[in-house]
Short mmCIF file of C-alpha atoms in Angstrom, two decimals:
data_model
loop_
_atom_site.label_atom_id
_atom_site.label_comp_id
_atom_site.label_asym_id
_atom_site.label_seq_id
_atom_site.Cartn_x
_atom_site.Cartn_y
_atom_site.Cartn_z
CA MET A 1 -18.82 3.57 9.59
CA SER A 2 -17.67 6.02 6.65
CA MET A 3 -19.39 5.29 2.83
CA ARG A 4 -17.79 8.38 1.36
CA PRO A 5 -16.66 7.76 -2.09
CA ARG A 6 -12.71 8.49 -2.05
CA SER A 7 -11.50 12.30 -2.22
CA ARG A 8 -10.62 14.18 -5.29
CA VAL A 9 -7.00 12.84 -5.24
CA GLY A 10 -7.42 9.95 -4.38
CA TRP A 11 -9.00 8.30 -7.36
CA LEU A 12 -7.56 11.84 -9.81
CA ALA A 13 -3.99 9.74 -8.33
CA LEU A 14 -5.04 6.54 -9.76
CA ALA A 15 -5.84 7.62 -13.26
CA THR A 16 -2.98 9.75 -13.70
CA THR A 17 -1.10 5.86 -12.88
CA ILE A 18 -3.52 4.05 -15.46
CA THR A 19 -3.51 6.95 -18.16
CA TRP A 20 0.22 6.66 -18.41
CA GLY A 21 -0.65 3.37 -19.94
CA VAL A 22 -2.92 4.57 -22.86
CA SER A 23 -1.16 5.16 -26.30
CA ALA A 24 -2.09 8.02 -27.16
CA ASN A 25 -3.16 6.77 -30.77
CA ALA A 26 -5.81 4.33 -29.16
CA ALA A 27 -9.02 4.70 -28.88
CA ALA A 28 -11.39 5.59 -25.80
CA PRO A 29 -11.56 2.55 -23.39
CA ASP A 30 -15.03 1.32 -23.68
CA ALA A 31 -17.79 2.19 -20.99
CA GLU A 32 -19.45 -1.07 -21.25
CA ARG A 33 -15.80 -2.75 -20.40
CA LEU A 34 -16.00 -0.62 -17.09
CA LYS A 35 -19.59 -1.32 -15.96
CA THR A 36 -18.84 -5.07 -16.08
CA ALA A 37 -15.86 -4.72 -14.05
CA ALA A 38 -18.10 -3.28 -11.49
CA GLU A 39 -20.79 -6.37 -12.37
CA GLU A 40 -17.79 -8.78 -11.98
CA PHE A 41 -16.58 -7.21 -8.77
CA ASP A 42 -19.77 -8.00 -7.02
CA ALA A 43 -20.55 -11.93 -8.71
CA GLY A 44 -16.90 -12.01 -6.83
CA ARG A 45 -17.74 -10.83 -3.48
CA ARG A 46 -21.27 -13.24 -3.73
CA ALA A 47 -19.36 -16.50 -4.67
CA PHE A 48 -17.00 -15.52 -1.75
CA LYS A 49 -19.06 -15.17 0.59
CA LEU A 50 -20.66 -18.64 -0.35
CA LYS A 51 -16.98 -20.03 -0.03
CA ASP A 52 -16.47 -21.21 -3.88
CA TYR A 53 -13.68 -19.65 -3.58
CA GLU A 54 -12.14 -20.10 -7.18
CA ASN A 55 -14.84 -18.91 -9.38
CA SER A 56 -15.26 -15.53 -7.13
CA ALA A 57 -10.99 -14.97 -7.33
CA ILE A 58 -12.03 -15.60 -11.48
CA HIS A 59 -14.64 -12.87 -11.43
CA PHE A 60 -12.38 -10.75 -9.49
CA GLU A 61 -9.58 -10.95 -12.25
CA ASN A 62 -11.89 -10.19 -14.17
CA ALA A 63 -12.83 -6.71 -12.60
CA ASP A 64 -8.99 -5.86 -12.20
CA ARG A 65 -8.28 -7.17 -16.17
CA ASP A 66 -11.61 -4.53 -17.10
CA ALA A 67 -10.61 -1.71 -14.20
CA PRO A 68 -7.49 -2.43 -12.22
CA SER A 69 -7.30 -1.28 -8.62
CA PRO A 70 -5.42 -3.03 -5.85
CA GLU A 71 -8.79 -3.63 -4.24
CA ALA A 72 -9.64 -6.17 -6.64
CA LEU A 73 -6.43 -7.16 -7.16
CA GLN A 74 -6.21 -8.23 -3.14
CA SER A 75 -9.38 -9.95 -3.32
CA ALA A 76 -8.72 -12.24 -6.28
CA ILE A 77 -5.19 -12.96 -4.96
CA ARG A 78 -7.36 -13.99 -0.77
CA GLY A 79 -9.99 -16.10 -3.15
CA ARG A 80 -6.94 -18.08 -5.16
CA LYS A 81 -4.91 -18.63 -1.17
CA GLU A 82 -8.02 -19.94 0.49
CA ALA A 83 -9.17 -22.10 -3.46
CA GLY A 84 -5.32 -23.43 -1.89
CA GLN A 85 -4.56 -22.31 -5.08
CA ASN A 86 -1.06 -20.93 -3.77
CA ALA A 87 0.94 -20.59 -7.21
CA ARG A 88 -1.60 -18.67 -8.65
CA ALA A 89 -2.01 -16.41 -4.95
CA LEU A 90 1.62 -15.46 -5.31
CA THR A 91 2.12 -14.67 -8.71
CA LEU A 92 -0.70 -12.26 -9.11
CA SER A 93 1.25 -10.65 -5.41
CA ALA A 94 4.38 -10.77 -7.10
CA TRP A 95 3.00 -8.44 -10.29
CA GLY A 96 1.01 -6.60 -7.63
CA LEU A 97 3.29 -5.53 -6.01
CA GLY A 98 4.86 -4.22 -9.72
CA ARG A 99 1.88 -2.44 -10.03
CA TYR A 100 0.92 -0.54 -7.42
CA PRO A 101 4.26 -0.13 -5.37
CA ALA A 102 3.42 3.03 -3.04
CA ASP A 103 0.06 1.50 -1.69
CA LYS A 104 1.30 0.50 1.95
CA ALA A 105 -2.17 -1.29 2.13
CA PHE A 106 -1.57 -3.95 -0.65
CA GLY A 107 2.33 -3.91 -0.06
CA ASP A 108 1.82 -5.45 2.98
CA TYR A 109 -1.08 -7.99 2.43
CA ALA A 110 0.69 -9.24 -1.18
CA LYS A 111 4.72 -9.10 1.48
CA GLN A 112 2.85 -11.65 3.81
CA ILE A 113 1.28 -13.98 1.49
CA ILE A 114 4.49 -14.85 -0.64
CA THR A 115 6.38 -15.41 2.61
CA GLU A 116 4.32 -16.98 3.50
CA SER A 117 3.90 -19.83 0.66
CA GLU A 118 7.63 -18.74 -1.26
CA ARG A 119 9.65 -22.06 0.78
CA SER A 120 6.51 -24.66 -1.38
CA LEU A 121 7.18 -23.64 -4.25
CA TYR A 122 9.06 -22.28 -7.58
CA LYS A 123 10.10 -18.85 -8.42
CA LEU A 124 10.38 -18.44 -12.30
CA THR A 125 11.63 -14.70 -13.88
CA VAL A 126 10.50 -14.91 -17.57
CA ASN A 127 12.72 -12.06 -19.34
CA CYS A 128 10.68 -11.17 -23.63
CA SER A 129 11.74 -9.41 -25.75
CA PRO A 130 10.04 -8.16 -27.19
CA ASP A 131 7.00 -7.82 -24.29
CA CYS A 132 4.96 -12.01 -24.55
CA THR A 133 2.95 -12.96 -23.11
CA VAL A 134 3.04 -15.75 -21.15
CA ILE A 135 1.30 -19.28 -20.72
CA VAL A 136 1.97 -22.50 -18.75
CA ASP A 137 0.21 -24.78 -18.83
CA SER A 138 -2.34 -23.76 -20.77
CA LYS A 139 -3.43 -21.12 -18.82
CA VAL A 140 -2.55 -17.11 -19.61
CA LEU A 141 -1.15 -15.46 -16.80
CA PRO A 142 -3.37 -12.34 -15.72
CA PHE A 143 0.09 -9.70 -16.29
CA GLY A 144 -0.94 -9.55 -19.87
CA GLU A 145 2.52 -8.60 -22.27
CA THR A 146 5.11 -8.05 -20.60
CA PRO A 147 8.80 -7.60 -20.91
CA LEU A 148 9.46 -9.60 -17.64
CA GLY A 149 7.23 -11.82 -15.20
CA VAL A 150 7.84 -13.40 -11.91
CA VAL A 151 6.33 -16.84 -12.21
CA TYR A 152 5.21 -19.10 -8.27
CA LEU A 153 5.12 -22.94 -10.25
CA GLU A 154 4.27 -25.76 -8.43
CA PRO A 155 7.08 -28.46 -7.83
CA GLY A 156 7.12 -30.89 -10.65
CA PRO A 157 6.47 -31.26 -15.10
CA HIS A 158 6.05 -27.55 -16.39
CA GLN A 159 5.23 -26.37 -19.47
CA LEU A 160 5.87 -22.98 -20.30
CA GLN A 161 4.66 -20.46 -23.88
CA ALA A 162 5.84 -16.88 -25.12
CA GLY A 163 3.70 -15.55 -27.58
CA TRP A 164 3.42 -12.53 -30.12
CA SER A 165 1.99 -10.93 -32.50
CA TYR A 166 1.35 -12.63 -36.14
CA ASN A 167 0.92 -16.49 -34.22
CA ARG A 168 4.67 -16.05 -33.42
CA HIS A 169 5.50 -18.28 -29.97
CA LYS A 170 8.21 -19.81 -28.06
CA ASN A 171 8.60 -23.34 -25.80
CA ALA A 172 9.91 -24.20 -22.86
CA ASP A 173 9.89 -27.47 -20.85
CA VAL A 174 10.79 -26.65 -16.93
CA THR A 175 10.80 -28.72 -13.95
CA ALA A 176 10.41 -26.99 -10.77
CA VAL A 177 11.71 -28.16 -7.65
CA ALA A 178 9.88 -26.52 -4.08
CA ALA A 179 12.44 -23.46 -2.66
CA GLN A 180 14.55 -22.72 -5.49
CA ALA A 181 14.65 -19.90 -8.90
CA GLY A 182 14.94 -20.12 -12.30
CA LYS A 183 15.64 -17.90 -15.37
CA LEU A 184 13.88 -18.27 -18.90
CA THR A 185 15.05 -15.57 -21.60
CA PHE A 186 12.41 -15.87 -25.05
CA GLU A 187 13.42 -13.93 -28.19
CA ALA A 188 10.96 -13.49 -30.59
CA PRO A 189 11.12 -14.92 -33.88
CA ALA A 190 11.28 -13.02 -36.90
CA VAL A 191 8.53 -11.80 -38.72
CA GLU A 192 7.68 -13.10 -41.96
CA LYS A 193 7.51 -10.88 -44.71
CA VAL A 194 4.31 -10.16 -46.36
CA ARG A 195 4.16 -8.86 -49.56
CA ASP A 196 1.94 -6.52 -50.72
CA THR A 197 2.20 -5.50 -54.83
CA PRO A 198 3.54 -7.94 -57.47
CA GLY A 199 8.05 -8.44 -57.41
CA ASP A 200 7.47 -6.35 -53.98
CA ALA A 201 7.73 -3.30 -55.81
CA PRO A 202 7.14 0.12 -53.27
CA ALA A 203 4.79 2.47 -53.25
CA THR A 204 5.39 5.37 -55.91
CA SER A 205 4.12 8.75 -56.25
CA THR A 206 3.83 10.74 -58.72
CA GLY A 207 6.04 13.07 -58.27
CA SER A 208 6.65 16.81 -57.15
CA GLY A 209 3.85 18.38 -56.59
CA GLY A 210 1.52 15.12 -57.84
CA GLU A 211 -1.56 13.71 -56.13
CA GLY A 212 0.88 11.22 -54.89
CA ASP A 213 3.14 14.04 -53.17
CA GLN A 214 -0.36 15.36 -51.00
CA GLY A 215 -1.08 12.14 -50.34
CA VAL A 216 2.05 11.40 -48.16
CA GLU A 217 1.62 14.98 -47.09
CA LYS A 218 -2.41 14.76 -45.52
CA GLU A 219 -0.83 11.26 -44.10
CA LYS A 220 1.55 13.25 -42.02
CA LYS A 221 -0.22 16.01 -40.86
CA GLY A 222 -3.62 14.27 -40.15
CA GLY A 223 -4.84 14.34 -37.12
CA LEU A 224 -7.70 10.99 -35.96
CA PRO A 225 -11.10 11.76 -37.08
CA PRO A 226 -14.09 13.39 -34.71
CA ALA A 227 -15.91 10.79 -34.01
CA VAL A 228 -12.89 9.33 -32.29
CA PHE A 229 -13.23 12.30 -29.99
CA LEU A 230 -16.87 12.12 -29.70
CA VAL A 231 -17.12 7.96 -29.20
CA GLY A 232 -14.54 8.96 -25.79
CA LEU A 233 -16.65 11.65 -24.56
CA GLY A 234 -19.91 9.75 -25.33
CA ALA A 235 -18.27 6.85 -23.05
CA THR A 236 -17.66 9.66 -20.48
CA VAL A 237 -21.17 10.36 -20.15
CA VAL A 238 -22.52 6.72 -19.83
CA LEU A 239 -19.56 5.61 -17.03
CA GLY A 240 -20.25 9.07 -15.19
CA GLY A 241 -23.66 7.60 -14.94
CA VAL A 242 -22.97 4.13 -13.85
CA THR A 243 -20.47 5.97 -11.17
CA ILE A 244 -23.52 7.91 -10.08
CA TRP A 245 -26.02 5.57 -10.12
CA SER A 246 -22.96 3.04 -7.55
CA GLY A 247 -22.41 5.96 -5.24
CA ILE A 248 -26.03 6.42 -4.85
CA ASP A 249 -26.29 2.50 -4.63
CA THR A 250 -23.53 2.78 -1.50
CA GLN A 251 -25.41 5.75 0.18
CA LYS A 252 -28.95 3.26 0.42
CA ASN A 253 -27.83 0.28 0.25
CA PRO A 254 -27.51 -0.53 3.34
CA GLY A 255 -26.58 3.45 4.10
CA ALA A 256 -24.31 4.44 6.77
CA ASP A 257 -27.50 5.42 8.69
CA ASN A 258 -29.40 1.46 8.63
CA VAL A 259 -25.41 0.08 9.07
CA PRO A 260 -25.46 0.79 13.24
CA ILE A 261 -29.31 -0.57 13.46
CA LEU A 262 -29.07 -3.94 10.78
CA CYS A 263 -25.71 -5.24 12.83
CA SER A 264 -26.27 -4.68 16.81
CA ARG A 265 -29.51 -6.19 18.63
CA PRO A 266 -31.33 -8.14 18.44
CA ASN A 267 -31.03 -7.85 13.51
CA TYR A 268 -27.62 -9.03 14.62
CA GLU A 269 -27.04 -12.13 17.13
CA GLY A 270 -22.50 -11.66 16.20
CA ALA A 271 -19.88 -10.14 18.73
CA ASP A 272 -17.89 -8.65 15.91
CA PRO A 273 -19.69 -6.24 14.55
CA LYS A 274 -16.99 -6.16 10.91
CA GLU A 275 -18.18 -9.63 10.18
CA CYS A 276 -21.88 -8.64 10.41
CA PRO A 277 -23.48 -8.83 6.67
CA ALA A 278 -25.01 -5.18 6.30
CA TYR A 279 -21.39 -4.35 6.39
CA LYS A 280 -19.60 -5.96 4.74
CA ASP A 281 -22.24 -5.53 2.00
CA GLY A 282 -22.41 -1.41 2.51
CA VAL A 283 -17.56 -2.25 2.57
CA TYR A 284 -17.98 -3.90 -0.81
CA HIS A 285 -20.45 -1.58 -2.66
CA GLN A 286 -17.92 1.45 -1.99
CA LEU A 287 -14.80 -0.37 -2.91
CA ARG A 288 -16.74 -0.83 -6.31
CA THR A 289 -17.59 3.28 -5.98
CA ASN A 290 -14.34 3.45 -5.48
CA ILE A 291 -13.37 2.02 -8.87
CA LEU A 292 -16.03 2.97 -11.06
CA ILE A 293 -14.55 6.55 -9.93
CA GLY A 294 -10.75 5.54 -10.87
CA ALA A 295 -12.62 4.09 -14.43
CA THR A 296 -14.03 7.40 -14.78
CA GLY A 297 -10.89 9.30 -14.53
CA VAL A 298 -9.54 7.05 -17.30
CA VAL A 299 -12.17 7.45 -19.59
CA GLY A 300 -12.50 11.69 -19.44
CA ALA A 301 -8.66 12.36 -19.07
CA THR A 302 -8.02 9.74 -22.01
CA THR A 303 -10.94 12.06 -23.60
CA VAL A 304 -8.99 15.08 -23.25
CA VAL A 305 -6.17 13.79 -25.61
CA LEU A 306 -8.14 12.38 -28.19
CA ALA A 307 -9.56 16.63 -28.42
CA ILE A 308 -6.25 17.10 -28.26
CA LEU A 309 -5.72 15.09 -31.02
CA THR A 310 -8.25 15.28 -33.34
CA LYS A 311 -8.52 17.16 -36.61
CA TRP A 312 -11.14 19.11 -36.60
CA GLY A 313 -12.76 19.83 -39.94
CA GLY A 314 -10.14 20.22 -42.95
CA GLU A 315 -6.77 22.60 -43.90
CA SER A 316 -9.91 25.62 -43.51
CA ALA A 317 -9.96 24.48 -40.28
CA LYS A 318 -7.00 23.84 -39.48
CA ALA A 319 -5.92 27.69 -40.29
CA ASP A 320 -7.90 28.59 -37.70
CA LYS A 321 -6.89 26.21 -34.95
CA LYS A 322 -6.45 29.66 -32.72
CA GLU A 323 -10.20 30.78 -33.43
CA ALA A 324 -11.13 27.90 -32.34
CA PHE A 325 -11.15 24.83 -30.38
CA ILE A 326 -13.54 22.06 -27.50
CA MET A 327 -12.14 19.68 -24.45
CA PRO A 328 -13.94 18.01 -22.30
CA VAL A 329 -13.65 18.27 -18.58
CA VAL A 330 -15.19 16.07 -15.80
CA GLY A 331 -15.33 16.20 -11.82
CA VAL A 332 -15.85 14.86 -9.19
CA GLN A 333 -16.63 17.58 -6.45
CA ASP A 334 -20.27 17.84 -4.79
CA GLY A 335 -21.08 14.67 -7.78
CA VAL A 336 -19.99 13.35 -10.93
CA SER A 337 -19.98 16.04 -12.97
CA ILE A 338 -18.92 15.83 -17.09
CA GLY A 339 -19.00 18.04 -20.14
CA ALA A 340 -16.96 20.26 -22.52
CA VAL A 341 -15.94 23.64 -22.65
CA GLY A 342 -14.85 26.00 -25.81
CA ARG A 343 -14.26 28.80 -27.88
CA PHE A 344 -16.39 28.30 -31.89
#
């Protein structure tokens, strides 16, 4: 059994996919949440082994929410399926097919789940303008704000709600019928106008060359404060350390050399080596490390974007921008490495 993490090509592709969904002006992802994702994945694995399928699915969904990966999502689908929650399992499957269209292993599994149970459920396509959060029977669906979502419902009456910012929402009642399909379209209500000044008077500047114009000019030409980049760099370092720990733990617990011993007689009496607890632990530890490697790539790539957008110093620094720069670097060949390079 191979205990090596995925290749550089694999995690870089994952990092690129996730980074495209990150706003250039957003702060760096929280390294603590990414560490929590690995802990949630382990908790899901333990719950599944105890046949506590619903809680295992909840843990896997939490792991996927903090560090998206097809492995975590597939595990969540399996937990929902084993718990008899077919509607949730198919909703996750349909969502995952849109997120990971190029992942053949996940795609084959998700399509099989949908084919097995969709005739007993009601398929509802929800359109939102703009993106909304969908709630079904007081439960938030897993895909967050979206313009288009596919929801599978058990036969019977259901209450749906679409939600937007500023506490805006719209409700709809749906009667689900097995083996049928329907569509719902939600449009957000208008945002109520908030008055910031008496009489709703617009803010004005003091005239050409005055202090007000200078303030507007500075706002247009401003950038992110250096502290944002430093937070991103710190998050990259912390997550890199967690990834290194996970990689070492994967190699040693139980370890590729120990698995054949632990999974052979007299240590293991089973007929299928893949059902051996030591083998399963090794596979799950490897998946955890893969998730952390992908998350490290996301944080590192985002930190590079933040470095580009950061305003280093005042106008004098801006005038000398060709003479000084700093940029973080992240590498995984022969181990994870994090640092910064630049010209000062």
